[in-house]
PDB file of C-alpha atoms in Angstrom:
ATOM      1  CA  MET A   1       0.722 -29.616 -13.899  1.00  0.00           C
ATOM      2  CA  LEU A   2       1.266 -25.867 -14.211  1.00  0.00           C
ATOM      3  CA  ASN A   3       2.697 -24.191 -11.136  1.00  0.00           C
ATOM      4  CA  GLN A   4       1.026 -21.038  -9.796  1.00  0.00           C
ATOM      5  CA  GLN A   5       3.457 -18.538 -11.331  1.00  0.00           C
ATOM      6  CA  THR A   6       3.276 -20.189 -14.763  1.00  0.00           C
ATOM      7  CA  LEU A   7      -0.526 -20.159 -14.614  1.00  0.00           C
ATOM      8  CA  ILE A   8      -0.531 -16.458 -13.726  1.00  0.00           C
ATOM      9  CA  LYS A   9       1.726 -15.679 -16.687  1.00  0.00           C
ATOM     10  CA  LEU A  10      -0.485 -17.756 -19.004  1.00  0.00           C
ATOM     11  CA  LEU A  11      -3.626 -15.899 -17.892  1.00  0.00           C
ATOM     12  CA  GLN A  12      -1.829 -12.579 -18.313  1.00  0.00           C
ATOM     13  CA  TYR A  13      -0.840 -13.567 -21.851  1.00  0.00           C
ATOM     14  CA  VAL A  14      -4.361 -14.663 -22.831  1.00  0.00           C
ATOM     15  CA  PHE A  15      -6.504 -12.069 -21.030  1.00  0.00           C
ATOM     16  CA  GLY A  16      -4.076  -9.258 -20.259  1.00  0.00           C
ATOM     17  CA  TYR A  17      -4.390  -9.828 -16.518  1.00  0.00           C
ATOM     18  CA  ALA A  18      -4.847 -12.615 -13.968  1.00  0.00           C
ATOM     19  CA  PRO A  19      -7.061 -12.565 -10.864  1.00  0.00           C
ATOM     20  CA  VAL A  20      -4.787 -13.584  -7.986  1.00  0.00           C
ATOM     21  CA  LYS A  21      -4.929 -13.747  -4.216  1.00  0.00           C
ATOM     22  CA  LEU A  22      -2.439 -11.477  -2.503  1.00  0.00           C
ATOM     23  CA  ASP A  23      -0.744 -14.396  -0.752  1.00  0.00           C
ATOM     24  CA  GLU A  24       0.015 -15.925  -4.169  1.00  0.00           C
ATOM     25  CA  ILE A  25       2.331 -13.032  -5.046  1.00  0.00           C
ATOM     26  CA  ALA A  26       3.415 -11.704  -1.650  1.00  0.00           C
ATOM     27  CA  THR A  27       4.442 -12.545   1.888  1.00  0.00           C
ATOM     28  CA  ILE A  28       2.743 -10.664   4.715  1.00  0.00           C
ATOM     29  CA  VAL A  29       4.215 -10.182   8.194  1.00  0.00           C
ATOM     30  CA  ARG A  30       3.295  -8.031  11.171  1.00  0.00           C
ATOM     31  CA  GLY A  31       5.380  -4.989  12.007  1.00  0.00           C
ATOM     32  CA  GLY A  32       6.389  -4.256  15.569  1.00  0.00           C
ATOM     33  CA  ASN A  33       8.824  -3.652  18.414  1.00  0.00           C
ATOM     34  CA  PHE A  34       9.116   0.134  18.756  1.00  0.00           C
ATOM     35  CA  GLN A  35       6.945   2.997  20.007  1.00  0.00           C
ATOM     36  CA  LYS A  36       6.916   6.793  19.719  1.00  0.00           C
ATOM     37  CA  LYS A  37       9.027   7.052  22.884  1.00  0.00           C
ATOM     38  CA  ASP A  38      11.847   5.355  20.949  1.00  0.00           C
ATOM     39  CA  PHE A  39      12.189   8.194  18.412  1.00  0.00           C
ATOM     40  CA  VAL A  40      15.581   9.946  18.250  1.00  0.00           C
ATOM     41  CA  ASP A  41      16.776  12.994  16.313  1.00  0.00           C
ATOM     42  CA  ASN A  42      19.278  11.017  14.257  1.00  0.00           C
ATOM     43  CA  GLY A  43      19.495   7.302  13.606  1.00  0.00           C
ATOM     44  CA  ARG A  44      17.963   4.614  11.430  1.00  0.00           C
ATOM     45  CA  PRO A  45      14.778   5.522   9.512  1.00  0.00           C
ATOM     46  CA  CYS A  46      11.411   4.247  10.714  1.00  0.00           C
ATOM     47  CA  ILE A  47       7.679   4.529  10.034  1.00  0.00           C
ATOM     48  CA  HIS A  48       5.101   4.563  12.839  1.00  0.00           C
ATOM     49  CA  TYR A  49       1.630   3.324  11.924  1.00  0.00           C
ATOM     50  CA  GLY A  50      -0.015   6.601  12.989  1.00  0.00           C
ATOM     51  CA  GLN A  51       1.943   8.438  10.281  1.00  0.00           C
ATOM     52  CA  MET A  52       0.091   6.473   7.606  1.00  0.00           C
ATOM     53  CA  TYR A  53      -3.051   8.520   8.249  1.00  0.00           C
ATOM     54  CA  THR A  54      -1.429  11.949   8.419  1.00  0.00           C
ATOM     55  CA  HIS A  55       1.605  12.016   6.154  1.00  0.00           C
ATOM     56  CA  PHE A  56       2.233   9.174   3.728  1.00  0.00           C
ATOM     57  CA  GLY A  57       0.413   8.622   0.432  1.00  0.00           C
ATOM     58  CA  ILE A  58       0.894   6.258  -2.514  1.00  0.00           C
ATOM     59  CA  TYR A  59       4.639   6.047  -1.957  1.00  0.00           C
ATOM     60  CA  ALA A  60       7.413   7.451   0.215  1.00  0.00           C
ATOM     61  CA  ASP A  61      11.173   7.654  -0.163  1.00  0.00           C
ATOM     62  CA  LYS A  62      11.943   9.416   3.136  1.00  0.00           C
ATOM     63  CA  THR A  63      10.758   8.874   6.688  1.00  0.00           C
ATOM     64  CA  LEU A  64       9.734  11.461   9.258  1.00  0.00           C
ATOM     65  CA  THR A  65      11.321   9.728  12.231  1.00  0.00           C
ATOM     66  CA  PHE A  66      14.295   7.670  13.370  1.00  0.00           C
ATOM     67  CA  VAL A  67      15.276   5.106  16.007  1.00  0.00           C
ATOM     68  CA  ASN A  68      18.670   4.151  17.389  1.00  0.00           C
ATOM     69  CA  GLU A  69      20.656   1.106  16.291  1.00  0.00           C
ATOM     70  CA  ASP A  70      19.585  -1.063  19.228  1.00  0.00           C
ATOM     71  CA  VAL A  71      15.873  -0.464  18.603  1.00  0.00           C
ATOM     72  CA  PHE A  72      16.357  -0.924  14.854  1.00  0.00           C
ATOM     73  CA  ALA A  73      18.068  -4.283  15.379  1.00  0.00           C
ATOM     74  CA  LYS A  74      15.042  -5.572  17.325  1.00  0.00           C
ATOM     75  CA  SER A  75      12.415  -4.166  14.940  1.00  0.00           C
ATOM     76  CA  LYS A  76      10.536  -5.630  12.003  1.00  0.00           C
ATOM     77  CA  ILE A  77      12.051  -4.309   8.778  1.00  0.00           C
ATOM     78  CA  ALA A  78      10.629  -3.149   5.451  1.00  0.00           C
ATOM     79  CA  LYS A  79      12.918  -3.289   2.436  1.00  0.00           C
ATOM     80  CA  PRO A  80      12.795  -1.020  -0.631  1.00  0.00           C
ATOM     81  CA  GLY A  81       9.700  -1.920  -2.654  1.00  0.00           C
ATOM     82  CA  ASP A  82       7.738  -3.316   0.292  1.00  0.00           C
ATOM     83  CA  ILE A  83       4.234  -2.048   1.081  1.00  0.00           C
ATOM     84  CA  VAL A  84       3.717  -0.760   4.626  1.00  0.00           C
ATOM     85  CA  MET A  85       0.063  -0.922   5.724  1.00  0.00           C
ATOM     86  CA  ALA A  86      -1.584   0.280   8.946  1.00  0.00           C
ATOM     87  CA  VAL A  87      -4.006  -2.432  10.058  1.00  0.00           C
ATOM     88  CA  THR A  88      -5.530  -0.607  13.054  1.00  0.00           C
ATOM     89  CA  SER A  89      -7.667   2.532  12.914  1.00  0.00           C
ATOM     90  CA  GLU A  90     -10.628   4.304  14.485  1.00  0.00           C
ATOM     91  CA  ASN A  91     -12.744   3.751  11.363  1.00  0.00           C
ATOM     92  CA  VAL A  92     -13.155   1.446   8.379  1.00  0.00           C
ATOM     93  CA  GLU A  93     -12.250   4.198   5.908  1.00  0.00           C
ATOM     94  CA  ASP A  94      -8.724   4.631   7.258  1.00  0.00           C
ATOM     95  CA  VAL A  95      -7.842   1.066   8.197  1.00  0.00           C
ATOM     96  CA  CYS A  96      -5.357  -0.444   5.717  1.00  0.00           C
ATOM     97  CA  SER A  97      -3.935   2.950   4.761  1.00  0.00           C
ATOM     98  CA  CYS A  98      -0.629   2.164   3.112  1.00  0.00           C
ATOM     99  CA  THR A  99       2.413   3.416   1.288  1.00  0.00           C
ATOM    100  CA  ALA A 100       4.987   1.830  -1.012  1.00  0.00           C
ATOM    101  CA  TRP A 101       8.439   2.283   0.497  1.00  0.00           C
ATOM    102  CA  MET A 102      10.584   3.564  -2.394  1.00  0.00           C
ATOM    103  CA  GLY A 103      13.614   4.697  -0.414  1.00  0.00           C
ATOM    104  CA  ASN A 104      17.009   3.086  -0.925  1.00  0.00           C
ATOM    105  CA  GLU A 105      17.521   1.584   2.541  1.00  0.00           C
ATOM    106  CA  ASP A 106      15.776  -0.709   5.000  1.00  0.00           C
ATOM    107  CA  ILE A 107      13.445   0.914   7.555  1.00  0.00           C
ATOM    108  CA  ALA A 108      12.002  -0.134  10.916  1.00  0.00           C
ATOM    109  CA  ILE A 109       8.209  -0.538  11.082  1.00  0.00           C
ATOM    110  CA  SER A 110       6.077  -0.134  14.218  1.00  0.00           C
ATOM    111  CA  GLY A 111       3.312  -2.379  15.483  1.00  0.00           C
ATOM    112  CA  HIS A 112      -0.283  -2.228  14.190  1.00  0.00           C
ATOM    113  CA  THR A 113       1.066  -2.690  10.668  1.00  0.00           C
ATOM    114  CA  ALA A 114       1.549  -5.276   7.962  1.00  0.00           C
ATOM    115  CA  ILE A 115       4.676  -5.440   5.813  1.00  0.00           C
ATOM    116  CA  ILE A 116       3.892  -6.798   2.348  1.00  0.00           C
ATOM    117  CA  SER A 117       6.887  -8.101   0.375  1.00  0.00           C
ATOM    118  CA  HIS A 118       6.395  -9.012  -3.289  1.00  0.00           C
ATOM    119  CA  ASN A 119       7.963  -9.071  -6.760  1.00  0.00           C
ATOM    120  CA  GLN A 120       5.476  -6.772  -8.510  1.00  0.00           C
ATOM    121  CA  ASN A 121       5.456  -3.013  -9.209  1.00  0.00           C
ATOM    122  CA  ALA A 122       5.199  -1.530  -5.713  1.00  0.00           C
ATOM    123  CA  LYS A 123       3.320   1.590  -6.780  1.00  0.00           C
ATOM    124  CA  TYR A 124       0.812  -0.498  -8.748  1.00  0.00           C
ATOM    125  CA  LEU A 125      -0.038  -2.470  -5.618  1.00  0.00           C
ATOM    126  CA  SER A 126      -0.229   0.707  -3.549  1.00  0.00           C
ATOM    127  CA  TYR A 127      -2.624   2.295  -6.045  1.00  0.00           C
ATOM    128  CA  TYR A 128      -4.726  -0.877  -5.910  1.00  0.00           C
ATOM    129  CA  PHE A 129      -4.814  -0.696  -2.110  1.00  0.00           C
ATOM    130  CA  HIS A 130      -6.251   2.825  -2.456  1.00  0.00           C
ATOM    131  CA  SER A 131      -8.984   1.729  -4.898  1.00  0.00           C
ATOM    132  CA  ALA A 132     -12.708   1.032  -4.513  1.00  0.00           C
ATOM    133  CA  MET A 133     -12.117  -2.655  -5.322  1.00  0.00           C
ATOM    134  CA  PHE A 134      -9.809  -3.010  -2.341  1.00  0.00           C
ATOM    135  CA  PHE A 135     -12.106  -0.956  -0.092  1.00  0.00           C
ATOM    136  CA  ASP A 136     -15.014  -3.317  -0.765  1.00  0.00           C
ATOM    137  CA  GLN A 137     -12.868  -6.302   0.195  1.00  0.00           C
ATOM    138  CA  LYS A 138     -11.244  -4.828   3.301  1.00  0.00           C
ATOM    139  CA  LYS A 139     -14.676  -3.914   4.723  1.00  0.00           C
ATOM    140  CA  LYS A 140     -15.436  -7.632   4.906  1.00  0.00           C
ATOM    141  CA  LEU A 141     -12.186  -8.295   6.777  1.00  0.00           C
ATOM    142  CA  ALA A 142     -12.448  -5.398   9.242  1.00  0.00           C
ATOM    143  CA  HIS A 143     -13.612  -6.131  12.775  1.00  0.00           C
ATOM    144  CA  GLY A 144     -14.008  -4.245  16.046  1.00  0.00           C
ATOM    145  CA  THR A 145     -16.099  -1.326  17.296  1.00  0.00           C
ATOM    146  CA  LYS A 146     -14.061   1.437  18.950  1.00  0.00           C
ATOM    147  CA  VAL A 147     -10.883   0.154  17.309  1.00  0.00           C
ATOM    148  CA  ILE A 148     -11.127  -1.263  13.790  1.00  0.00           C
ATOM    149  CA  GLU A 149      -8.579  -3.892  12.814  1.00  0.00           C
ATOM    150  CA  VAL A 150      -7.759  -6.122   9.868  1.00  0.00           C
ATOM    151  CA  THR A 151      -5.728  -9.206  10.774  1.00  0.00           C
ATOM    152  CA  PRO A 152      -2.577  -9.190   8.581  1.00  0.00           C
ATOM    153  CA  SER A 153      -2.847 -12.893   7.725  1.00  0.00           C
ATOM    154  CA  LYS A 154      -6.364 -12.299   6.363  1.00  0.00           C
ATOM    155  CA  LEU A 155      -4.981  -9.835   3.813  1.00  0.00           C
ATOM    156  CA  GLY A 156      -3.728 -12.835   1.862  1.00  0.00           C
ATOM    157  CA  ASP A 157      -7.319 -13.476   0.753  1.00  0.00           C
ATOM    158  CA  ILE A 158      -7.558 -10.110  -1.021  1.00  0.00           C
ATOM    159  CA  GLU A 159      -8.077 -10.585  -4.769  1.00  0.00           C
ATOM    160  CA  ILE A 160      -6.107  -8.406  -7.161  1.00  0.00           C
ATOM    161  CA  MET A 161      -6.389  -8.002 -10.915  1.00  0.00           C
ATOM    162  CA  LEU A 162      -2.753  -8.471 -11.855  1.00  0.00           C
ATOM    163  CA  PRO A 163      -1.499  -7.478 -15.323  1.00  0.00           C
ATOM    164  CA  THR A 164       2.048  -8.030 -16.576  1.00  0.00           C
ATOM    165  CA  ILE A 165       4.845  -5.952 -15.067  1.00  0.00           C
ATOM    166  CA  GLU A 166       4.975  -3.898 -18.279  1.00  0.00           C
ATOM    167  CA  GLU A 167       1.254  -3.124 -18.049  1.00  0.00           C
ATOM    168  CA  GLN A 168       1.602  -2.323 -14.351  1.00  0.00           C
ATOM    169  CA  GLU A 169       4.267   0.233 -15.245  1.00  0.00           C
ATOM    170  CA  ARG A 170       2.022   1.790 -17.914  1.00  0.00           C
ATOM    171  CA  ILE A 171      -0.906   2.075 -15.491  1.00  0.00           C
ATOM    172  CA  VAL A 172       1.325   3.565 -12.796  1.00  0.00           C
ATOM    173  CA  ALA A 173       2.621   6.189 -15.241  1.00  0.00           C
ATOM    174  CA  ILE A 174      -0.963   7.236 -16.061  1.00  0.00           C
ATOM    175  CA  LEU A 175      -2.034   7.365 -12.410  1.00  0.00           C
ATOM    176  CA  ASP A 176       1.116   9.269 -11.445  1.00  0.00           C
ATOM    177  CA  ARG A 177       0.174  11.967 -13.951  1.00  0.00           C
ATOM    178  CA  PHE A 178      -3.359  12.171 -12.537  1.00  0.00           C
ATOM    179  CA  ASP A 179      -1.942  12.324  -9.017  1.00  0.00           C
ATOM    180  CA  SER A 180       0.347  15.194 -10.026  1.00  0.00           C
ATOM    181  CA  LEU A 181      -2.567  17.071 -11.581  1.00  0.00           C
ATOM    182  CA  CYS A 182      -4.601  16.710  -8.378  1.00  0.00           C
ATOM    183  CA  ASN A 183      -1.700  17.986  -6.289  1.00  0.00           C
ATOM    184  CA  ASP A 184      -1.007  20.867  -8.676  1.00  0.00           C
ATOM    185  CA  ILE A 185      -4.487  22.316  -8.121  1.00  0.00           C
ATOM    186  CA  ALA A 186      -4.477  21.734  -4.366  1.00  0.00           C
ATOM    187  CA  VAL A 187      -4.574  25.498  -3.867  1.00  0.00           C
ATOM    188  CA  GLY A 188      -7.398  26.008  -6.361  1.00  0.00           C
ATOM    189  CA  LEU A 189     -11.118  26.450  -5.836  1.00  0.00           C
ATOM    190  CA  PRO A 190     -12.722  23.740  -3.661  1.00  0.00           C
ATOM    191  CA  ALA A 191     -15.182  22.766  -6.419  1.00  0.00           C
ATOM    192  CA  GLU A 192     -12.337  22.376  -8.918  1.00  0.00           C
ATOM    193  CA  ILE A 193     -10.296  20.287  -6.502  1.00  0.00           C
ATOM    194  CA  GLU A 194     -13.266  18.013  -5.763  1.00  0.00           C
ATOM    195  CA  ALA A 195     -14.076  17.563  -9.464  1.00  0.00           C
ATOM    196  CA  ARG A 196     -10.466  16.670 -10.329  1.00  0.00           C
ATOM    197  CA  GLN A 197     -10.262  14.235  -7.401  1.00  0.00           C
ATOM    198  CA  LYS A 198     -13.457  12.457  -8.492  1.00  0.00           C
ATOM    199  CA  GLN A 199     -12.139  12.238 -12.059  1.00  0.00           C
ATOM    200  CA  TYR A 200      -8.870  10.758 -10.790  1.00  0.00           C
ATOM    201  CA  GLU A 201     -10.674   8.178  -8.619  1.00  0.00           C
ATOM    202  CA  TYR A 202     -12.945   7.189 -11.522  1.00  0.00           C
ATOM    203  CA  TYR A 203     -10.063   6.505 -13.925  1.00  0.00           C
ATOM    204  CA  ARG A 204      -7.961   4.860 -11.206  1.00  0.00           C
ATOM    205  CA  ASP A 205     -10.701   2.340 -10.461  1.00  0.00           C
ATOM    206  CA  LYS A 206     -11.344   1.770 -14.181  1.00  0.00           C
ATOM    207  CA  LEU A 207      -7.679   1.073 -14.886  1.00  0.00           C
ATOM    208  CA  LEU A 208      -7.286  -1.248 -11.915  1.00  0.00           C
ATOM    209  CA  SER A 209     -10.506  -3.227 -12.407  1.00  0.00           C
ATOM    210  CA  PHE A 210      -9.937  -3.922 -16.154  1.00  0.00           C
ATOM    211  CA  GLU A 211     -13.623  -3.328 -16.888  1.00  0.00           C
TER     212      GLU A 211
END
């Protein structure tokens, strides 16, 4: 009998991609164990879940904040390549905001997060978690009224269209160029910015859905 990884590779070879559940390619754990009051001017790097909504995008290689060694030692850790996702928000739109950690050292992660470890292209997964396909799925997992939450363990049920690593890299290169174009005109006319953003979102969702 074919094991799961062999089956995924076979489907990728035949169809170009394989539909997989997130928990088939990743492990998901809760973040936790530090708060804003633990921030220090110099120390070990950390990400607080609130920063996901205001600062971080598709990927990050530097943090805004730091904690001391004692707090770091007791914290949940994200390694380079992991996805850091905020699983608590005031609305459905923002819940599950995430970034791919592309720095070169381990970082501490606050509560109200999920740390997703995997062996895929980190930016590909992050782009997918910003797509319409993911949004439609996370809406079904979100619960709460004043505070919206997605239980980290439930994220394992998310379905992803997973191409080969080589194809993931090609798609990321295309989306990176679109992302750069959107950022380059960020000081342009509002109508131009909106049009470019819609174009980017259209091609992002097309590339990631394999339609």
